[in-house]
mmCIF file of C-alpha atoms in Angstrom:
data_model
loop_
_atom_site.group_PDB
_atom_site.id
_atom_site.type_symbol
_atom_site.label_atom_id
_atom_site.label_comp_id
_atom_site.label_asym_id
_atom_site.label_seq_id
_atom_site.Cartn_x
_atom_site.Cartn_y
_atom_site.Cartn_z
ATOM 1 C CA UNK J 83 166.957 151.085 82.124
ATOM 2 C CA UNK J 84 169.365 148.315 83.018
ATOM 3 C CA UNK J 85 167.675 146.195 85.730
ATOM 4 C CA UNK J 86 170.913 146.228 87.692
ATOM 5 C CA UNK J 87 171.126 150.024 87.578
ATOM 6 C CA UNK J 88 169.752 150.552 91.092
ATOM 7 C CA UNK J 89 172.427 148.245 92.493
ATOM 8 C CA UNK J 90 175.110 150.046 90.509
ATOM 9 C CA UNK J 91 173.839 153.461 91.649
ATOM 10 C CA UNK J 92 174.026 152.394 95.290
ATOM 11 C CA UNK J 93 177.789 151.998 94.912
ATOM 12 C CA UNK J 94 177.973 155.788 94.601
ATOM 13 C CA UNK J 95 176.989 156.025 98.262
ATOM 14 C CA UNK J 96 179.523 153.551 99.678
ATOM 15 C CA UNK J 97 181.835 156.291 100.944
ATOM 16 C CA UNK J 98 179.121 157.269 103.451
ATOM 17 C CA UNK J 99 179.585 153.935 105.232
ATOM 18 C CA UNK J 100 180.320 154.595 108.894
ATOM 19 C CA UNK J 101 179.401 158.300 108.769
ATOM 20 C CA UNK J 102 175.896 157.917 110.202
ATOM 21 C CA UNK J 103 177.194 158.360 113.759
ATOM 22 C CA UNK J 104 178.841 161.700 112.929
ATOM 23 C CA UNK J 105 175.704 163.157 111.318
ATOM 24 C CA UNK J 106 174.027 163.561 114.703
ATOM 25 C CA UNK J 107 176.490 166.411 115.314
ATOM 26 C CA UNK J 108 175.561 168.290 112.147
ATOM 27 C CA UNK J 109 173.321 171.370 112.319
ATOM 28 C CA UNK J 110 169.624 170.767 111.814
ATOM 29 C CA UNK J 111 168.064 172.267 108.702
ATOM 30 C CA UNK J 112 166.328 175.494 109.805
ATOM 31 C CA UNK J 113 162.522 174.967 109.879
ATOM 32 C CA UNK J 114 162.003 178.014 107.662
ATOM 33 C CA UNK J 115 163.113 175.872 104.669
ATOM 34 C CA UNK J 116 160.283 173.380 105.069
ATOM 35 C CA UNK J 117 157.876 176.232 105.863
ATOM 36 C CA UNK J 118 158.816 177.929 102.587
ATOM 37 C CA UNK J 119 158.167 174.715 100.645
ATOM 38 C CA UNK J 120 154.834 174.223 102.429
ATOM 39 C CA UNK J 121 153.814 177.763 101.529
ATOM 40 C CA UNK J 122 154.743 177.165 97.903
ATOM 41 C CA UNK J 123 152.298 174.244 97.752
ATOM 42 C CA UNK J 124 149.500 176.676 98.570
ATOM 43 C CA UNK J 125 146.182 175.251 99.708
ATOM 44 C CA UNK J 126 147.073 171.606 99.064
ATOM 45 C CA UNK J 127 145.360 169.676 101.857
ATOM 46 C CA UNK J 128 147.689 166.688 101.798
ATOM 47 C CA UNK J 129 149.551 164.273 99.621
ATOM 48 C CA UNK J 130 152.858 162.549 99.098
ATOM 49 C CA UNK J 131 156.396 163.838 99.547
ATOM 50 C CA UNK J 132 159.477 162.022 98.288
ATOM 51 C CA UNK J 133 162.871 162.897 99.701
ATOM 52 C CA UNK J 134 165.826 161.470 97.811
ATOM 53 C CA UNK J 135 169.169 160.876 99.494
ATOM 54 C CA UNK J 136 167.635 161.317 102.948
ATOM 55 C CA UNK J 137 170.810 160.465 104.871
ATOM 56 C CA UNK J 138 170.130 160.222 108.592
ATOM 57 C CA UNK J 139 166.803 162.038 108.272
ATOM 58 C CA UNK J 140 167.709 165.580 109.339
ATOM 59 C CA UNK J 141 165.658 167.258 106.639
ATOM 60 C CA UNK J 142 163.128 164.419 106.512
ATOM 61 C CA UNK J 143 162.029 165.081 110.075
ATOM 62 C CA UNK J 144 161.808 168.813 109.406
ATOM 63 C CA UNK J 145 159.523 168.140 106.431
ATOM 64 C CA UNK J 146 157.281 165.831 108.459
ATOM 65 C CA UNK J 147 157.045 168.283 111.362
ATOM 66 C CA UNK J 148 156.090 171.234 109.160
ATOM 67 C CA UNK J 149 153.796 169.471 106.662
ATOM 68 C CA UNK J 150 151.998 167.414 109.306
ATOM 69 C CA UNK J 151 150.250 164.026 109.163
ATOM 70 C CA UNK J 152 148.141 164.858 106.091
ATOM 71 C CA UNK J 153 151.325 164.431 104.036
ATOM 72 C CA UNK J 154 153.204 161.148 103.934
ATOM 73 C CA UNK J 155 156.979 161.247 103.450
ATOM 74 C CA UNK J 156 158.828 158.512 101.580
ATOM 75 C CA UNK J 157 162.514 158.992 102.405
ATOM 76 C CA UNK J 158 164.848 157.118 100.071
ATOM 77 C CA UNK J 159 168.400 156.427 101.238
ATOM 78 C CA UNK J 160 170.649 153.865 99.533
ATOM 79 C CA UNK J 161 173.273 153.724 102.290
ATOM 80 C CA UNK J 162 172.317 151.168 104.937
ATOM 81 C CA UNK J 163 174.307 152.789 107.743
ATOM 82 C CA UNK J 164 172.711 156.200 107.156
ATOM 83 C CA UNK J 165 169.248 154.698 106.822
ATOM 84 C CA UNK J 166 169.606 152.778 110.099
ATOM 85 C CA UNK J 167 170.514 155.971 111.957
ATOM 86 C CA UNK J 168 167.548 157.760 110.341
ATOM 87 C CA UNK J 169 165.102 155.102 111.486
ATOM 88 C CA UNK J 170 166.346 155.035 115.083
ATOM 89 C CA UNK J 171 166.343 158.858 115.296
ATOM 90 C CA UNK J 172 162.779 159.363 114.044
ATOM 91 C CA UNK J 173 159.738 159.399 116.389
ATOM 92 C CA UNK J 174 157.203 156.755 115.428
ATOM 93 C CA UNK J 175 154.431 159.377 115.373
ATOM 94 C CA UNK J 176 155.882 160.960 112.232
ATOM 95 C CA UNK J 177 154.404 159.934 108.876
ATOM 96 C CA UNK J 178 157.769 158.871 107.446
ATOM 97 C CA UNK J 179 158.739 155.673 105.663
ATOM 98 C CA UNK J 180 162.464 155.111 105.145
ATOM 99 C CA UNK J 181 163.327 152.855 102.235
ATOM 100 C CA UNK J 182 166.303 151.659 100.252
ATOM 101 C CA UNK J 183 166.224 153.491 96.936
ATOM 102 C CA UNK J 184 168.009 155.763 94.495
ATOM 103 C CA UNK J 185 167.154 158.988 92.687
ATOM 104 C CA UNK J 186 167.363 157.386 89.265
ATOM 105 C CA UNK J 187 164.595 154.877 89.937
ATOM 106 C CA UNK J 188 161.851 156.213 92.214
ATOM 107 C CA UNK J 189 159.654 153.341 93.490
ATOM 108 C CA UNK J 190 156.326 155.172 93.116
ATOM 109 C CA UNK J 191 153.529 155.547 90.583
ATOM 110 C CA UNK J 192 153.267 158.148 87.836
ATOM 111 C CA UNK J 193 152.105 161.651 88.847
ATOM 112 C CA UNK J 194 151.836 160.601 92.494
ATOM 113 C CA UNK J 195 153.941 163.188 94.348
ATOM 114 C CA UNK J 196 153.250 166.809 95.254
ATOM 115 C CA UNK J 197 156.849 167.448 96.317
ATOM 116 C CA UNK J 198 160.203 165.840 95.502
ATOM 117 C CA UNK J 199 163.086 167.133 97.606
ATOM 118 C CA UNK J 200 166.806 166.471 97.865
ATOM 119 C CA UNK J 201 168.913 167.950 100.673
ATOM 120 C CA UNK J 202 172.701 168.044 100.166
ATOM 121 C CA UNK J 203 172.484 165.017 97.885
ATOM 122 C CA UNK J 204 172.001 166.080 94.248
ATOM 123 C CA UNK J 205 175.719 166.055 93.430
ATOM 124 C CA UNK J 206 175.617 162.252 93.849
ATOM 125 C CA UNK J 207 172.709 161.781 91.409
ATOM 126 C CA UNK J 208 172.822 160.894 87.747
ATOM 127 C CA UNK J 209 170.772 164.021 87.239
ATOM 128 C CA UNK J 210 169.583 163.445 83.635
ATOM 129 C CA UNK J 211 168.088 160.123 84.782
ATOM 130 C CA UNK J 212 166.724 161.732 87.941
ATOM 131 C CA UNK J 213 165.021 164.479 85.911
ATOM 132 C CA UNK J 214 163.364 161.772 83.802
ATOM 133 C CA UNK J 215 161.944 160.312 87.002
ATOM 134 C CA UNK J 216 160.808 163.757 88.151
ATOM 135 C CA UNK J 217 158.861 164.127 84.891
ATOM 136 C CA UNK J 218 157.199 160.784 85.522
ATOM 137 C CA UNK J 219 156.482 161.041 89.251
ATOM 138 C CA UNK J 220 155.732 164.693 90.006
ATOM 139 C CA UNK J 221 152.144 165.810 89.449
ATOM 140 C CA UNK J 222 151.335 168.875 87.335
ATOM 141 C CA UNK J 223 152.458 172.047 89.152
ATOM 142 C CA UNK J 224 154.130 169.855 91.764
ATOM 143 C CA UNK J 225 157.289 171.165 93.391
ATOM 144 C CA UNK J 226 160.885 170.024 92.966
ATOM 145 C CA UNK J 227 163.297 171.337 95.601
ATOM 146 C CA UNK J 228 167.060 171.134 96.114
ATOM 147 C CA UNK J 229 168.423 172.267 99.467
ATOM 148 C CA UNK J 230 171.941 172.479 100.755
ATOM 149 C CA UNK J 231 174.000 174.392 103.273
ATOM 150 C CA UNK J 232 177.718 175.041 103.436
ATOM 151 C CA UNK J 233 180.079 176.866 105.818
ATOM 152 C CA UNK J 234 179.903 180.548 104.885
ATOM 153 C CA UNK J 235 183.483 181.596 104.250
ATOM 154 C CA UNK J 236 182.646 185.309 103.912
ATOM 155 C CA UNK J 237 181.300 185.443 107.448
ATOM 156 C CA UNK J 238 184.649 185.369 109.223
ATOM 157 C CA UNK J 239 188.014 183.662 109.286
ATOM 158 C CA UNK J 240 186.893 180.529 111.172
ATOM 159 C CA UNK J 241 184.814 179.053 108.321
ATOM 160 C CA UNK J 242 187.364 180.237 105.749
ATOM 161 C CA UNK J 243 190.246 178.515 107.520
ATOM 162 C CA UNK J 244 188.213 175.349 108.099
ATOM 163 C CA UNK J 245 187.651 175.051 104.349
ATOM 164 C CA UNK J 246 191.312 175.879 103.711
ATOM 165 C CA UNK J 247 192.371 172.853 105.780
ATOM 166 C CA UNK J 248 190.411 170.617 103.402
ATOM 167 C CA UNK J 249 191.658 172.368 100.261
ATOM 168 C CA UNK J 250 195.291 172.112 101.369
ATOM 169 C CA UNK J 251 194.952 168.377 102.016
ATOM 170 C CA UNK J 252 193.196 167.601 98.733
ATOM 171 C CA UNK J 253 194.962 168.715 95.540
ATOM 172 C CA UNK J 254 192.406 169.462 92.857
ATOM 173 C CA UNK J 255 189.659 170.293 95.359
ATOM 174 C CA UNK J 256 187.941 173.688 95.541
ATOM 175 C CA UNK J 257 185.621 174.576 98.421
ATOM 176 C CA UNK J 258 182.832 175.378 95.974
ATOM 177 C CA UNK J 259 183.048 171.977 94.295
ATOM 178 C CA UNK J 260 181.433 168.661 95.168
ATOM 179 C CA UNK J 261 183.021 165.242 95.524
ATOM 180 C CA UNK J 262 182.538 162.397 93.073
ATOM 181 C CA UNK J 263 182.067 158.888 94.507
ATOM 182 C CA UNK J 264 184.745 157.515 92.194
ATOM 183 C CA UNK J 265 187.197 160.197 93.308
ATOM 184 C CA UNK J 266 187.846 163.715 92.104
ATOM 185 C CA UNK J 267 185.699 166.835 92.356
ATOM 186 C CA UNK J 268 183.457 168.910 90.126
ATOM 187 C CA UNK J 269 181.340 172.044 90.004
ATOM 188 C CA UNK J 270 177.720 171.900 88.919
ATOM 189 C CA UNK J 271 174.937 174.440 88.441
ATOM 190 C CA UNK J 272 171.509 173.116 89.384
ATOM 191 C CA UNK J 273 169.766 176.327 88.298
ATOM 192 C CA UNK J 274 171.216 176.087 84.787
ATOM 193 C CA UNK J 275 170.362 172.394 84.581
ATOM 194 C CA UNK J 276 166.755 173.055 85.590
ATOM 195 C CA UNK J 277 166.414 175.959 83.169
ATOM 196 C CA UNK J 278 167.419 173.553 80.398
ATOM 197 C CA UNK J 279 164.736 171.036 81.406
ATOM 198 C CA UNK J 280 161.560 171.310 79.335
ATOM 199 C CA UNK J 281 159.491 169.513 81.968
ATOM 200 C CA UNK J 282 159.881 172.185 84.677
ATOM 201 C CA UNK J 283 159.200 175.911 84.976
ATOM 202 C CA UNK J 284 159.459 178.777 87.481
ATOM 203 C CA UNK J 285 163.029 178.016 88.526
ATOM 204 C CA UNK J 286 164.113 180.139 91.472
ATOM 205 C CA UNK J 287 166.990 180.300 93.944
ATOM 206 C CA UNK J 288 166.866 181.681 97.478
ATOM 207 C CA UNK J 289 169.597 181.917 100.104
ATOM 208 C CA UNK J 290 169.874 182.878 103.749
ATOM 209 C CA UNK J 291 172.419 182.620 106.558
ATOM 210 C CA UNK J 292 172.291 180.953 109.953
ATOM 211 C CA UNK J 293 174.875 180.162 112.614
ATOM 212 C CA UNK J 294 175.620 177.269 114.947
ATOM 213 C CA UNK J 295 177.567 177.264 118.204
ATOM 214 C CA UNK J 296 180.013 174.385 118.679
ATOM 215 C CA UNK J 297 182.119 173.144 121.540
ATOM 216 C CA UNK J 298 185.284 171.299 120.535
ATOM 217 C CA UNK J 299 183.817 167.795 120.587
ATOM 218 C CA UNK J 300 180.783 168.690 118.504
ATOM 219 C CA UNK J 301 182.875 170.679 116.029
ATOM 220 C CA UNK J 302 185.272 167.768 115.606
ATOM 221 C CA UNK J 303 182.493 165.232 115.137
ATOM 222 C CA UNK J 304 180.569 167.326 112.608
ATOM 223 C CA UNK J 305 183.789 167.999 110.683
ATOM 224 C CA UNK J 306 184.384 164.242 110.494
ATOM 225 C CA UNK J 307 180.952 163.822 108.891
ATOM 226 C CA UNK J 308 182.143 165.559 105.697
ATOM 227 C CA UNK J 309 183.273 163.127 103.006
ATOM 228 C CA UNK J 310 185.896 165.693 101.974
ATOM 229 C CA UNK J 311 187.324 165.671 105.506
ATOM 230 C CA UNK J 312 187.415 161.879 105.399
ATOM 231 C CA UNK J 313 189.303 162.088 102.107
ATOM 232 C CA UNK J 314 191.684 164.611 103.693
ATOM 233 C CA UNK J 315 192.296 162.091 106.475
ATOM 234 C CA UNK J 316 193.018 159.500 103.814
ATOM 235 C CA UNK J 317 195.707 161.787 102.392
ATOM 236 C CA UNK J 318 197.328 163.160 105.570
ATOM 237 C CA UNK J 319 196.155 160.831 108.354
ATOM 238 C CA UNK J 320 193.603 161.225 111.137
ATOM 239 C CA UNK J 321 196.142 162.580 113.658
ATOM 240 C CA UNK J 322 197.288 165.404 111.378
ATOM 241 C CA UNK J 323 193.807 166.543 110.311
ATOM 242 C CA UNK J 324 192.345 166.403 113.832
ATOM 243 C CA UNK J 325 195.379 168.322 115.109
ATOM 244 C CA UNK J 326 194.826 171.037 112.492
ATOM 245 C CA UNK J 327 191.134 171.225 113.391
ATOM 246 C CA UNK J 328 192.029 171.466 117.097
ATOM 247 C CA UNK J 329 194.501 174.286 116.459
ATOM 248 C CA UNK J 330 191.884 176.139 114.416
ATOM 249 C CA UNK J 331 189.316 175.740 117.166
ATOM 250 C CA UNK J 332 191.724 176.902 119.877
ATOM 251 C CA UNK J 333 192.577 180.052 117.946
ATOM 252 C CA UNK J 334 188.915 181.040 117.530
ATOM 253 C CA UNK J 335 187.175 179.818 120.678
ATOM 254 C CA UNK J 336 185.537 182.339 122.988
ATOM 255 C CA UNK J 337 185.945 182.552 126.741
ATOM 256 C CA UNK J 338 183.307 179.816 127.162
ATOM 257 C CA UNK J 339 185.365 177.474 124.916
ATOM 258 C CA UNK J 340 182.941 177.568 122.007
ATOM 259 C CA UNK J 341 182.993 178.873 118.449
ATOM 260 C CA UNK J 342 180.330 180.195 116.101
ATOM 261 C CA UNK J 343 180.218 178.799 112.569
ATOM 262 C CA UNK J 344 178.141 180.639 109.932
ATOM 263 C CA UNK J 345 176.384 178.631 107.222
ATOM 264 C CA UNK J 346 174.662 179.631 103.989
ATOM 265 C CA UNK J 347 171.497 177.818 102.936
ATOM 266 C CA UNK J 348 170.562 177.540 99.263
ATOM 267 C CA UNK J 349 167.022 176.614 98.224
ATOM 268 C CA UNK J 350 166.430 175.939 94.525
ATOM 269 C CA UNK J 351 162.892 175.142 93.371
ATOM 270 C CA UNK J 352 161.010 174.461 90.146
ATOM 271 C CA UNK J 353 157.510 173.333 89.191
ATOM 272 C CA UNK J 354 156.361 170.527 86.932
ATOM 273 C CA UNK J 355 154.784 171.927 83.771
#
């Protein structure tokens, strides 16, 4: 691999600069996700977890809380702003080390990890290179997990109209697609990619729904944490997008001036052969 590859890969995360502040307003990952992964590791008494694309540590802290101190968590995040927010938001008692790093070059020894996880990050990976690293780093029967959640547009008009605001502002964007760092959007199928990988087996996909209650300020701030919303602002301007979000909120708020947003969680797992 090109020795400068890690530096080049970090450029893919530049559009997260300045978003660390907004991530504190995002929903936490429900603990049942980490509990499911812990259960899938069976009677393993401890070991090493690698989280790739850890962001501000939302899922990292959930992993550490559920797995406990017998498991160490190495959380790799190439964006300095996001990593700084993760470090300041994490209790020192948790067995977490945040480090600068990318999915395509994991800074650990061969067959040293029991679990490799990525939460809402895999669309930014060079996945063929990442899968090579998974083959190298994950121990036999170790677990690979991809987690993400998205507004659930079949759960009511609020989430549907929120996603429509983004689609309208961004020609060529579909709510089921992911953003590319260089611009543009694409659709990818992690399940199909894993099924094509000879080094993994037992691919499975699980989903469930949860909801969050937002007041206006928290809804606005969490909306601004989406890179697609930031791109929409780049197209139409901050004033226009925030005004559209405010109008949406006003039309759906309850008597206590809050709204409920449904989300769908997707958990995709596979095991190292």
